[in-house]
XYZ file of C-alpha atoms in Angstrom:
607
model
C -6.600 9.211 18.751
C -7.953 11.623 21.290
C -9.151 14.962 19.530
C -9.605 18.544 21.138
C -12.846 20.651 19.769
C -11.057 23.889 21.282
C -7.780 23.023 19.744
C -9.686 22.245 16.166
C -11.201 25.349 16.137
C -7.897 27.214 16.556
C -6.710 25.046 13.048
C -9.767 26.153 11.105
C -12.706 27.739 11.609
C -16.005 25.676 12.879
C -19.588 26.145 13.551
C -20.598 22.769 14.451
C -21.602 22.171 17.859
C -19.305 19.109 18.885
C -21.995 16.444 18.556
C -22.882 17.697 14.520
C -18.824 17.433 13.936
C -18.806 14.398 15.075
C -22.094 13.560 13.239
C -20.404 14.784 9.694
C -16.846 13.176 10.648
C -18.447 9.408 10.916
C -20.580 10.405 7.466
C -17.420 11.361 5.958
C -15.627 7.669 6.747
C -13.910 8.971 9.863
C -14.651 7.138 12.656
C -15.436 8.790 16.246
C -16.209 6.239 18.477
C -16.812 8.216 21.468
C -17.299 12.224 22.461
C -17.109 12.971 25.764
C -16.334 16.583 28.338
C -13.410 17.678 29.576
C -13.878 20.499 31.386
C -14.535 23.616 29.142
C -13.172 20.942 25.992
C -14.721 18.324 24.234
C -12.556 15.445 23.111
C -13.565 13.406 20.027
C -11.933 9.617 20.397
C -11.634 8.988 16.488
C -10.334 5.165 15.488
C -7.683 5.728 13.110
C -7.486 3.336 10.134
C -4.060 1.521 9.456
C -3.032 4.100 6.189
C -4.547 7.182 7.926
C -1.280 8.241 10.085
C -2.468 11.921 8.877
C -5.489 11.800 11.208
C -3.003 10.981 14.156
C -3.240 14.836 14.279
C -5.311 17.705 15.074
C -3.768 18.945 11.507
C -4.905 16.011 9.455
C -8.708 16.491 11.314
C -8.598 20.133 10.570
C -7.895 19.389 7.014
C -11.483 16.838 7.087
C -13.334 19.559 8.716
C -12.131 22.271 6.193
C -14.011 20.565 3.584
C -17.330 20.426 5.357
C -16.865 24.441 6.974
C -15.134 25.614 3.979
C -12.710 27.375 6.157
C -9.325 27.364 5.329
C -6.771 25.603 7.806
C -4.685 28.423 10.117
C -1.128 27.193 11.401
C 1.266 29.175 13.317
C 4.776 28.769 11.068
C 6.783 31.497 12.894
C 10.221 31.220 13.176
C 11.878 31.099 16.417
C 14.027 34.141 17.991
C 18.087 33.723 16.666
C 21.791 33.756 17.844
C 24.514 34.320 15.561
C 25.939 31.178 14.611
C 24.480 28.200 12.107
C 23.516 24.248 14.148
C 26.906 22.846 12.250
C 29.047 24.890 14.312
C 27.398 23.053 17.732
C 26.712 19.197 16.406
C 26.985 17.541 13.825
C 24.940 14.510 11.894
C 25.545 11.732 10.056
C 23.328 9.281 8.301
C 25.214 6.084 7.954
C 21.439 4.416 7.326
C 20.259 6.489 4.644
C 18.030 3.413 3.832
C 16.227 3.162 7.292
C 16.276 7.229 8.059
C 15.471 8.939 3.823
C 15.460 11.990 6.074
C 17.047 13.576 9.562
C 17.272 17.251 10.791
C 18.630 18.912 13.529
C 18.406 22.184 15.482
C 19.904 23.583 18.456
C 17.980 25.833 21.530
C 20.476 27.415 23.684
C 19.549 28.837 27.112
C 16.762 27.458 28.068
C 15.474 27.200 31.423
C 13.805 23.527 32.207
C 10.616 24.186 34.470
C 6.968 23.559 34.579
C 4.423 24.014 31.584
C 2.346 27.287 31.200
C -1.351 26.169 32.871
C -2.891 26.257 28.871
C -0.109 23.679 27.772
C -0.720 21.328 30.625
C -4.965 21.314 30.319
C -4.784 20.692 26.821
C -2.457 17.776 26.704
C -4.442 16.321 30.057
C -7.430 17.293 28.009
C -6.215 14.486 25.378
C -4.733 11.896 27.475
C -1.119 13.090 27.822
C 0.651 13.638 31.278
C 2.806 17.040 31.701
C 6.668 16.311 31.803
C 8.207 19.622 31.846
C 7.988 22.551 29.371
C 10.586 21.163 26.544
C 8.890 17.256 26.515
C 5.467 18.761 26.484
C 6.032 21.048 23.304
C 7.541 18.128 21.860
C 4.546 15.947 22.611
C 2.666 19.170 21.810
C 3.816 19.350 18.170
C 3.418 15.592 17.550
C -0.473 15.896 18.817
C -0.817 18.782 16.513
C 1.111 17.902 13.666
C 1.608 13.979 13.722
C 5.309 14.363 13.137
C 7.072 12.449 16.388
C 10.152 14.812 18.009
C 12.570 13.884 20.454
C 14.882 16.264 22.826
C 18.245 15.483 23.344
C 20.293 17.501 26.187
C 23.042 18.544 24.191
C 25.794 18.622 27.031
C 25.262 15.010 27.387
C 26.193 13.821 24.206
C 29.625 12.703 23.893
C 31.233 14.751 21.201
C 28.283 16.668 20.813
C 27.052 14.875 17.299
C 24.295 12.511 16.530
C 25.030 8.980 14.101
C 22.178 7.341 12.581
C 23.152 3.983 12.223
C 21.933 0.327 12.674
C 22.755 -1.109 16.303
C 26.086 -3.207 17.067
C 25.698 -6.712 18.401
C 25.715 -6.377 22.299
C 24.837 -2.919 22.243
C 21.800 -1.897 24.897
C 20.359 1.030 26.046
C 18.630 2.458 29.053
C 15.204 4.027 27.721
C 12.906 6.932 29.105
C 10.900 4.156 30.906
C 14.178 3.158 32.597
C 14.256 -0.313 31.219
C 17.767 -1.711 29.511
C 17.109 -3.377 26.732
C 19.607 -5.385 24.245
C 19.933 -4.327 20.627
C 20.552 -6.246 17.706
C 21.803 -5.252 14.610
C 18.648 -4.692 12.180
C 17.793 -2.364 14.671
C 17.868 1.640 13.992
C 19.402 3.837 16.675
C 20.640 7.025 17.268
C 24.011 7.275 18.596
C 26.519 10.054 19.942
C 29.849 9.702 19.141
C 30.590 6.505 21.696
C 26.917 5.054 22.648
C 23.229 4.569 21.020
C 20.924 7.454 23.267
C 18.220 6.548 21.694
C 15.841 3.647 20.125
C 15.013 5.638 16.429
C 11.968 5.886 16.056
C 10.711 4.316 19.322
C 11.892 5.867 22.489
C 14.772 8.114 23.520
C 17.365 7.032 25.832
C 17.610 7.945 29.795
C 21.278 9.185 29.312
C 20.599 12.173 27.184
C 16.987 13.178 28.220
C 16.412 16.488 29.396
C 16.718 17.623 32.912
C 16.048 20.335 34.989
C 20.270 21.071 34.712
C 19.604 21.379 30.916
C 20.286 24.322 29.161
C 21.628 23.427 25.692
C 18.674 21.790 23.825
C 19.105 19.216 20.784
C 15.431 18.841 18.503
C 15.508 15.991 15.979
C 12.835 15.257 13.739
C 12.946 12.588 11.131
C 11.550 9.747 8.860
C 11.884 6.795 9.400
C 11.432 3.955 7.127
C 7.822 2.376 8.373
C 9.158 -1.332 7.826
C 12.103 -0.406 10.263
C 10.253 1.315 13.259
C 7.581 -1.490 12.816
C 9.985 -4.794 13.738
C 12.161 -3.117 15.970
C 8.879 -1.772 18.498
C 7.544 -5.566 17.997
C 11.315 -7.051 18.953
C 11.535 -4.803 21.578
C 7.962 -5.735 22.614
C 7.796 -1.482 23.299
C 4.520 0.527 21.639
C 4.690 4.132 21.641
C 3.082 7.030 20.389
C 6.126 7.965 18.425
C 6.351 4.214 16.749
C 2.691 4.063 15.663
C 2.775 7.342 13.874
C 6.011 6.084 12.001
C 5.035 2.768 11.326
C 2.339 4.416 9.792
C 4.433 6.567 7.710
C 4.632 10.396 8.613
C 4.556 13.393 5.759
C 7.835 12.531 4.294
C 8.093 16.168 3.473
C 7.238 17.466 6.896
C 10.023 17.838 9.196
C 11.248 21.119 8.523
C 7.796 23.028 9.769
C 7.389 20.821 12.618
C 10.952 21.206 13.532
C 10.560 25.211 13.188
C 7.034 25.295 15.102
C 8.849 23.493 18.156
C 12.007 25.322 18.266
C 9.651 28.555 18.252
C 7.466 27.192 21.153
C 10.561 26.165 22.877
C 11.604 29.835 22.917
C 8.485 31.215 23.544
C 8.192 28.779 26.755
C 11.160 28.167 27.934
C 13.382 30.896 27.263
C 16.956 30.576 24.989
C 17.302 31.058 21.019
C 17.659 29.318 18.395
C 20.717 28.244 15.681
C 19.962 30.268 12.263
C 18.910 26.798 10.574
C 18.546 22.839 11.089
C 20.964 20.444 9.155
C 18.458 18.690 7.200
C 20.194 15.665 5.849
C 18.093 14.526 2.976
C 20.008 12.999 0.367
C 17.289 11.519 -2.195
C 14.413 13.789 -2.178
C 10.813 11.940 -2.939
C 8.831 12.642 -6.204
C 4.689 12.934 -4.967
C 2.236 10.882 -7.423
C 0.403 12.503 -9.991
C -2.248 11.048 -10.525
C -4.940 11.781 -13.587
C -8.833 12.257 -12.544
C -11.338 11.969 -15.025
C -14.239 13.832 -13.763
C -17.066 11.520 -15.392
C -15.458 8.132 -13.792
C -16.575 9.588 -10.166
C -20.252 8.908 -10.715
C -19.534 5.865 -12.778
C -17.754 4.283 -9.534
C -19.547 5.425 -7.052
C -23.354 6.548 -8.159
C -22.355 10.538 -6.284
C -22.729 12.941 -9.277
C -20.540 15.482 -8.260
C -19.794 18.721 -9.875
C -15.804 18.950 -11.358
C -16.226 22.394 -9.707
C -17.362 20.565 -6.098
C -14.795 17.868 -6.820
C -11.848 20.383 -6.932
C -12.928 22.266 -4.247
C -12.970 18.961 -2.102
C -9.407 17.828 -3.073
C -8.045 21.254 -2.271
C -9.707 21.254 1.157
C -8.193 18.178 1.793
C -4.427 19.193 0.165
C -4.369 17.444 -3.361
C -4.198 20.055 -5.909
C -3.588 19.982 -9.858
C -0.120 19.252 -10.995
C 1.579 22.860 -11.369
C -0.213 24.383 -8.428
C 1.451 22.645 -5.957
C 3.831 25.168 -3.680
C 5.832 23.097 -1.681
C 3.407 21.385 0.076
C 1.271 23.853 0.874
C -2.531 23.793 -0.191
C -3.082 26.580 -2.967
C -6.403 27.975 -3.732
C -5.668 29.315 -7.415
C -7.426 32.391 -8.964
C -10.640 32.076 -10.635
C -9.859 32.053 -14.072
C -7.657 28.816 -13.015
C -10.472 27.735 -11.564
C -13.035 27.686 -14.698
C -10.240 26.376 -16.915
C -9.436 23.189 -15.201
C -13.657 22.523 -14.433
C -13.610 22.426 -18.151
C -11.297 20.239 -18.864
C -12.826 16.171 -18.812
C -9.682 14.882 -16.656
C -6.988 17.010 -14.479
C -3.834 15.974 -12.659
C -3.666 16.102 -9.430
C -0.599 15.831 -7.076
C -0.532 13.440 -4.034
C 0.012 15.776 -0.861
C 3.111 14.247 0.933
C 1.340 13.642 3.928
C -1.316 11.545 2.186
C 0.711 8.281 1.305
C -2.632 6.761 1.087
C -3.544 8.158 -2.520
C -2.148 6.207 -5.570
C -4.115 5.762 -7.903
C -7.220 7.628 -9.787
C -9.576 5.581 -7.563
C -7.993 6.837 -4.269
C -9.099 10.498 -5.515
C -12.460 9.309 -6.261
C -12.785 8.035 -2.922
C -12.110 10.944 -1.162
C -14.628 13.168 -3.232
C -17.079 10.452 -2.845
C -17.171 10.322 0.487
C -17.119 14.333 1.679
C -19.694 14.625 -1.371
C -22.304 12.011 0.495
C -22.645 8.409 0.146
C -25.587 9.111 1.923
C -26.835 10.936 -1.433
C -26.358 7.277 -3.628
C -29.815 6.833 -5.258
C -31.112 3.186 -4.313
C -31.616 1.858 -8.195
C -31.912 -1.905 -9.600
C -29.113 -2.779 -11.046
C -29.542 -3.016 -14.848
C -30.674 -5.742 -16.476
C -27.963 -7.444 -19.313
C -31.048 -8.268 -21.365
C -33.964 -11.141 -21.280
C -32.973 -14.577 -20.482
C -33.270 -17.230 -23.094
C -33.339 -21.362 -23.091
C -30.059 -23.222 -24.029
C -30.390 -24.726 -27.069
C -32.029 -28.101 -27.340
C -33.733 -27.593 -23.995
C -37.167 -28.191 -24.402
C -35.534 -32.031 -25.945
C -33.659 -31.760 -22.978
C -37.060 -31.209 -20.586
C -38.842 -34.045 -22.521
C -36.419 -36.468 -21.434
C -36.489 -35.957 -17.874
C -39.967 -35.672 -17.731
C -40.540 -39.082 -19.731
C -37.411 -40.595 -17.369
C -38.916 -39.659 -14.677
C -42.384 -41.062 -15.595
C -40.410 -44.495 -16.024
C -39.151 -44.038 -12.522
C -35.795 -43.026 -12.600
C -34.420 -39.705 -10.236
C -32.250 -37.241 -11.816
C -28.981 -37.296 -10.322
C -26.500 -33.749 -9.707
C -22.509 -34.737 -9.487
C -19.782 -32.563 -9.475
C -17.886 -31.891 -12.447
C -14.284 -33.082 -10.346
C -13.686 -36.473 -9.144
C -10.971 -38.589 -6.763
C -8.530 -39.565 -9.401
C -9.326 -43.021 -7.973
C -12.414 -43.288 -9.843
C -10.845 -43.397 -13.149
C -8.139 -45.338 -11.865
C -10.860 -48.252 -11.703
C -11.575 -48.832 -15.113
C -12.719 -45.785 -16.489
C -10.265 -44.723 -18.619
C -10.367 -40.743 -20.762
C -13.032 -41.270 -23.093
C -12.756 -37.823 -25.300
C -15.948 -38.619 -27.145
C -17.629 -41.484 -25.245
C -16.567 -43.406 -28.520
C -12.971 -43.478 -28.626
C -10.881 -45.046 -25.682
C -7.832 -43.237 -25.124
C -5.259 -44.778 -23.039
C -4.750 -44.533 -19.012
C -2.146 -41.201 -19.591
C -3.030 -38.711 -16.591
C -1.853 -36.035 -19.699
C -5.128 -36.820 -21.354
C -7.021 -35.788 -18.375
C -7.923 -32.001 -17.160
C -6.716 -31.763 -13.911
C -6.820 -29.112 -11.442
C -4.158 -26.968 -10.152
C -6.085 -25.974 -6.477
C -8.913 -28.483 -6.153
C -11.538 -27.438 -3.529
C -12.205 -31.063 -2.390
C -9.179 -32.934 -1.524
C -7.885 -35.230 -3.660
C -10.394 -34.671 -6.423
C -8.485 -32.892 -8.370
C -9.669 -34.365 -12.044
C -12.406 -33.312 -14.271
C -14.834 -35.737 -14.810
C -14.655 -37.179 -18.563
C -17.692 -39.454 -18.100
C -20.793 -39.286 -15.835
C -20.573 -42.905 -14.496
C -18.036 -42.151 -11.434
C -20.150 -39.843 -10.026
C -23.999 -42.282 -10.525
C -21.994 -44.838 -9.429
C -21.104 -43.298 -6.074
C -24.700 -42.324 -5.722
C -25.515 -45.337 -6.230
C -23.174 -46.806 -3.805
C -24.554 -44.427 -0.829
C -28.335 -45.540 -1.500
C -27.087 -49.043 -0.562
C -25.125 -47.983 2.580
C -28.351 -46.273 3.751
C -30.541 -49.603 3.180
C -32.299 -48.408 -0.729
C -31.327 -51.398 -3.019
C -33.344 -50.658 -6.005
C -31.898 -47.290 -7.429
C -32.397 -46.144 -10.835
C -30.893 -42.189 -11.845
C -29.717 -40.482 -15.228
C -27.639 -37.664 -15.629
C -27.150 -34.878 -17.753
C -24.070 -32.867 -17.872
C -20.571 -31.393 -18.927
C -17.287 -34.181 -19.568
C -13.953 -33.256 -19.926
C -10.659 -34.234 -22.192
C -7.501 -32.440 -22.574
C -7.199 -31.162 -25.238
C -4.256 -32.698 -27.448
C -3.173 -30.134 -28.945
C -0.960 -27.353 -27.120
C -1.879 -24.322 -25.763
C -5.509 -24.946 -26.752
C -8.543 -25.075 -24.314
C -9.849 -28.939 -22.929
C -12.472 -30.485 -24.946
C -16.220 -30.127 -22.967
C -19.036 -32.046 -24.336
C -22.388 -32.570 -22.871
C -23.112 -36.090 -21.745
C -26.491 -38.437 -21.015
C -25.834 -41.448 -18.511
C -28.470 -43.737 -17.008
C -27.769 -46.535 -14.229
C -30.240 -49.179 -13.224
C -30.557 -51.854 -10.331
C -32.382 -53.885 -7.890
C -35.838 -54.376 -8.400
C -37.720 -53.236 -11.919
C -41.435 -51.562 -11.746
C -44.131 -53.340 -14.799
C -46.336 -51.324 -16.352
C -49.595 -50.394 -13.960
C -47.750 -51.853 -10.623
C -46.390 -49.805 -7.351
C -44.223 -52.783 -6.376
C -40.855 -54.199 -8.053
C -42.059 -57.854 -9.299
C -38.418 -58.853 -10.752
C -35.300 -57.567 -11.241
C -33.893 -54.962 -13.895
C -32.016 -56.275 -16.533
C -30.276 -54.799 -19.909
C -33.729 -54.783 -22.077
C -34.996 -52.168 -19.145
C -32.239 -49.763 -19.324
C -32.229 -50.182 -23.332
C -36.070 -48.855 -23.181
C -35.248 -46.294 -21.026
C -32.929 -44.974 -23.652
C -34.719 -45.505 -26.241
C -37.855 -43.721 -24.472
C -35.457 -40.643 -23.513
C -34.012 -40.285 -27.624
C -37.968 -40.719 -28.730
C -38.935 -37.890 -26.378
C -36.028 -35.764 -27.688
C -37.002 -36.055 -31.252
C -34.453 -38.308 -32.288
C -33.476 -41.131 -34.653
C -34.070 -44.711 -33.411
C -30.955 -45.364 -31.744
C -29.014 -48.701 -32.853
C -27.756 -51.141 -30.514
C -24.158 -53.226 -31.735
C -23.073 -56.222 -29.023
C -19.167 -55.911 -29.159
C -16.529 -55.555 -25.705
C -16.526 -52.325 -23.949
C -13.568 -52.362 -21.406
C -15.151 -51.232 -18.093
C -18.904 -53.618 -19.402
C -19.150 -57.036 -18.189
C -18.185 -59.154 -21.175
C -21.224 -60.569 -23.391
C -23.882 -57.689 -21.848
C -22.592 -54.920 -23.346
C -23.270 -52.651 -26.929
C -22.290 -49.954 -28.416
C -25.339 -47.247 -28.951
C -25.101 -45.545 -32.910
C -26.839 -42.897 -34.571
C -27.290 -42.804 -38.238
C -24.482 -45.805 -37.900
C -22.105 -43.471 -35.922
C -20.963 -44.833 -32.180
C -22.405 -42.367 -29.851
C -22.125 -44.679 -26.860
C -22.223 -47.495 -24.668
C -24.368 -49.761 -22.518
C -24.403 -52.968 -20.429
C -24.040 -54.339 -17.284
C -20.790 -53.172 -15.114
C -17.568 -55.155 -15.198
C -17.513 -57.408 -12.007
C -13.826 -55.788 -11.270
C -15.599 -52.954 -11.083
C -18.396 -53.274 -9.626
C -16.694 -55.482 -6.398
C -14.575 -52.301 -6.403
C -17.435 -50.156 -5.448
C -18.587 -53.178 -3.137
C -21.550 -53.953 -5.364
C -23.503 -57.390 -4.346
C -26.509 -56.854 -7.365
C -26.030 -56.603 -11.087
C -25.711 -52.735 -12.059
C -26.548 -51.583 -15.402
C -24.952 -48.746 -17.029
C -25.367 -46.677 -20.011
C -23.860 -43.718 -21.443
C -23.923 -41.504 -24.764
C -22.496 -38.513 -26.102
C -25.465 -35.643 -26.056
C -23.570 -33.450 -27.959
C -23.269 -35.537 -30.563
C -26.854 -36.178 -30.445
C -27.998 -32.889 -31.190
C -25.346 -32.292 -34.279
């Protein structure tokens, strides 16, 4: 969006150079990419953010610079010269898409005289990119610049009947537009008809039928809204981009046709000669309700770290249209008296009334924005974020230290897995073990699966530690290390059986062993590793953690190679297993060398 300084400082008063305005504009969150000369002008090219269309004017700017000049905004609302006579007696309109066009008005200019634009017109719509058409497109393309509220001019002789429909296209319909392109309608699409043909794409573009011509002298001014959704598919089926569409796809000031269509009708007459009906038709069946929206004063610098005065913070909102709930008049920014002034500072929260043209403000935290960022993010203190207090050991972790470091003395590596597996890896033999005591049955209810895995296909929670030391273990012997001994310490998982309660997490100890063993005072493996190895290991690990002596029962465990395996107890209660791995299991994982295993429940440990 190409701004004018000159025509700024006609909207409210400034005292920036054009390079400081700029300067506070980008502090303020607006974004002016580029300022650059034309002639006795300066233009401002701001980048206008998707739920901004209110700063696809020099208004909406006006309104952003108000706050940092503390001028009020100056617009010219005069109402046009008038003939005898009301619009309804010359056209008439009729919404048959009240749903795709909430609002449509009309007004009539009657001998006018089609010519060139006055020499100020002209410069200051060059000035921001637009070419010169003729005196009635140009005020038309004048008042959209100014106001961000799209127009269109319809020759009024031209329409058959003389009356305007707003309805959704017919199949087979087309129409020529301005840029002299037919193009085929369909019947989502909005259009505005006379009483036989669509003249125009709403919304988008007029049609080449009923534009105006130097023969005009009966003028037709429309100004609507449009419902954003609408204007949005039709300009991307039609493959056609104007400035008209991206203002309404934006969504215009739903409450704003009525002053742009008087301050066009008014320029029209100034400009171009005629006068003007006594009124517009303003169809508008279901008027919209603005937001109010409560502001607590004390949540601003708890969001955003600005302290700002409520005084400042009201000030700011006015500037920028949104004023407390009962001051409101009609859309029009109202200062309020003094006295109203102290009274609502005082209060801790005030309501505040979303200005139509700012669909962008919702909710409390939209208001706090906008204070925020005219007060100065700039003025943010850089602070440490406060600490939530000193940090602290689990418990049990100094037994939990002593066994690693007495592990890892013996030669065994500490091993990390994740917490989800492949499915496949219980599927193998390891069955839901809820308390590395009990086996539970191969139900996929019993385990805790997850709903969005981030690794594919591993989409259970581990409920032992072996799937995951196996698999280590496997990928030391694809890369050429046979003798491999790790232990684990970590969380297991079980559904939990009964409903509606959380899954069952307990804290498990694992150790696998295999390949060569390491004696005593040697830095080479002399023999192999066998259960009594493993069994020390444990044994060494409960001793550093300040345990009972841990009680070893031979007996079958399902997924432990028959005759080599136990069940570990504490005080006589099964907290475990070890042994040597099945052989279905271990040719599963491709194993060639015995692999020892053991396993007990921490948790339990610690009780």
């Amino acid at each position: 969006m190409n701004i004018s300084y000159n025509w700024l400082r006609e909207l409210v008063a400034i005292e920036l150079t054009p390079g400081e305005l700029r300067e506070r504009l980008t502090m303020a969150g607006l974004e002016v990419e580029a300022l650059h000369e034309a002639g006795d002008d300066f233009v401002l090219e701001m980048a206008v953010l998707s739920n901004r269309a209110d700063l696809l004017s020099h208004l909406g700017v006006a309104r952003e610079a108000s706050v940092m000049t503390g001028g009020a905004v100056r617009l010219s609302l005069e109402e046009p010269k008038r003939i005898a006579g009301k619009t309804e007696d010359l056209t008439s309109v009729d919404v048959q898409a009240p749903d795709l066009c909430p609002r449509f008005t009309a007004r009539v200019v009657r001998g006018v005289k089609i010519g060139p634009s006055p020499a100020w017109l002209a410069e200051r719509l060059q000035a921001v990119g637009q070419r010169s058409i003729n005196n009635v497109a140009d005020i038309t393309n004048y008042v959209m610049l100014e106001l961000g509220q799209p127009l269109h001019a319809f020759d009024l002789d031209k329409l058959t009947e003389q009356r305007i429909v707003v309805r959704r296209a017919r199949a087979g319909e087309r129409v020529q537009t301005l840029d002299e392109v037919e193009r085929e309608l369909h019947p989502e699409m909005l259009v505005i008809a006379d009483g036989v043909r669509p003249v125009a794409v709403a919304g988008v573009m007029g049609g080449a039928e009923t534009e105006i011509s130097e023969t005009t002298t009966s003028v037709l001014i429309e100004c609507a809204y449009f419902a954003p959704v609408s204007i949005r598919r039709t300009s991307r089926a039609l493959e056609l981009r104007t400035e008209a569409s991206d203002r309404f796809e934006r969504g215009v000031d739903y409450e704003g046709q009525l002053r742009a269509q008087t301050r066009t009708v008014a320029l029209i007459c100034e400009l171009a000669g005629g006068a003007a009906t006594e009124d517009a038709i303003d169809v508008y069946p279901n008027r919209s309700s603005p937001p109010v929206i409560e502001l607590r004063f004390s949540r601003v610098g708890e969001l955003t770290g600005v302290d700002v005065a409520p005084r400042e913070a009201l000030r700011i909102l006015g500037a920028l249209g949104v004023q407390p709930s009962g001051r409101e008049q009609n859309g029009k920014e109202s200062a309020g008296n003094a006295a109203e002034v102290k009274d609502i500072t005082n209060s801790a929260s005030v309501n505040f009334v979303s200005p139509s043209w700012r669909t962008d403000i919702r909710i409390e935290e939209d208001l706090i924005e906008e204070v925020a960022r005219h007060a100065g993010y700039d003025k943010i203190e850089a602070m440490l974020p406060p600490s939530s207090g000193a940090g602290e050991y689990r418990a049990n972790e100094d037994r939990r230290r002593a066994a690693r470091r007495t592990l890892t003395a013996g030669g065994f590596d500490e091993a990390f897995n994740f917490s989800f597996i492949d499915a496949a890896a219980h599927d193998e033999g390891f069955e839901l073990l809820p308390t590395l005591t009990q086996q539970a049955g191969e139900n996929d209810a019993r385990f805790v699966t997850l709903d969005n895995p981030i690794i594919e296909g591993a989409a259970r929670m581990r409920a032992t530690l072996l799937p995951g030391l196996l698999a280590s273990v496997r990928h030391n012997f694809n890369h050429g290390t046979r003798d491999v001994c790790l232990f684990e310490m970590g969380r297991v998982f079980a559904a939990n059986t009964e409903p509606g309660r959380l899954p069952v997490e307990r804290e498990a100890f694992a150790l696998v062993a295999t390949g060569g063993a390491l004696e005593q005072g040697t830095a080479a493996a002399s023999r192999e590793s066998d259960f009594y190895d493993l069994k020390g290991a444990l044994d060494a690990a409960a001793d550093a953690m300040k345990l009972s002596a841990l009680e070893f029962k031979a007996e079958s465990v399902k997924h432990l190679r028959e005759g080599q395996a136990a069940s570990v107890l504490l005080g006589g209660q099964p907290v475990g297993f070890i042994g040597r791995l099945a052989d279905a299991i271990a040719a599963a994982y491709k194993f060639r060398q015995p692999v020892y295993v053991a396993e007990v429940d921490l948790s339990a440990l610690f009780e």
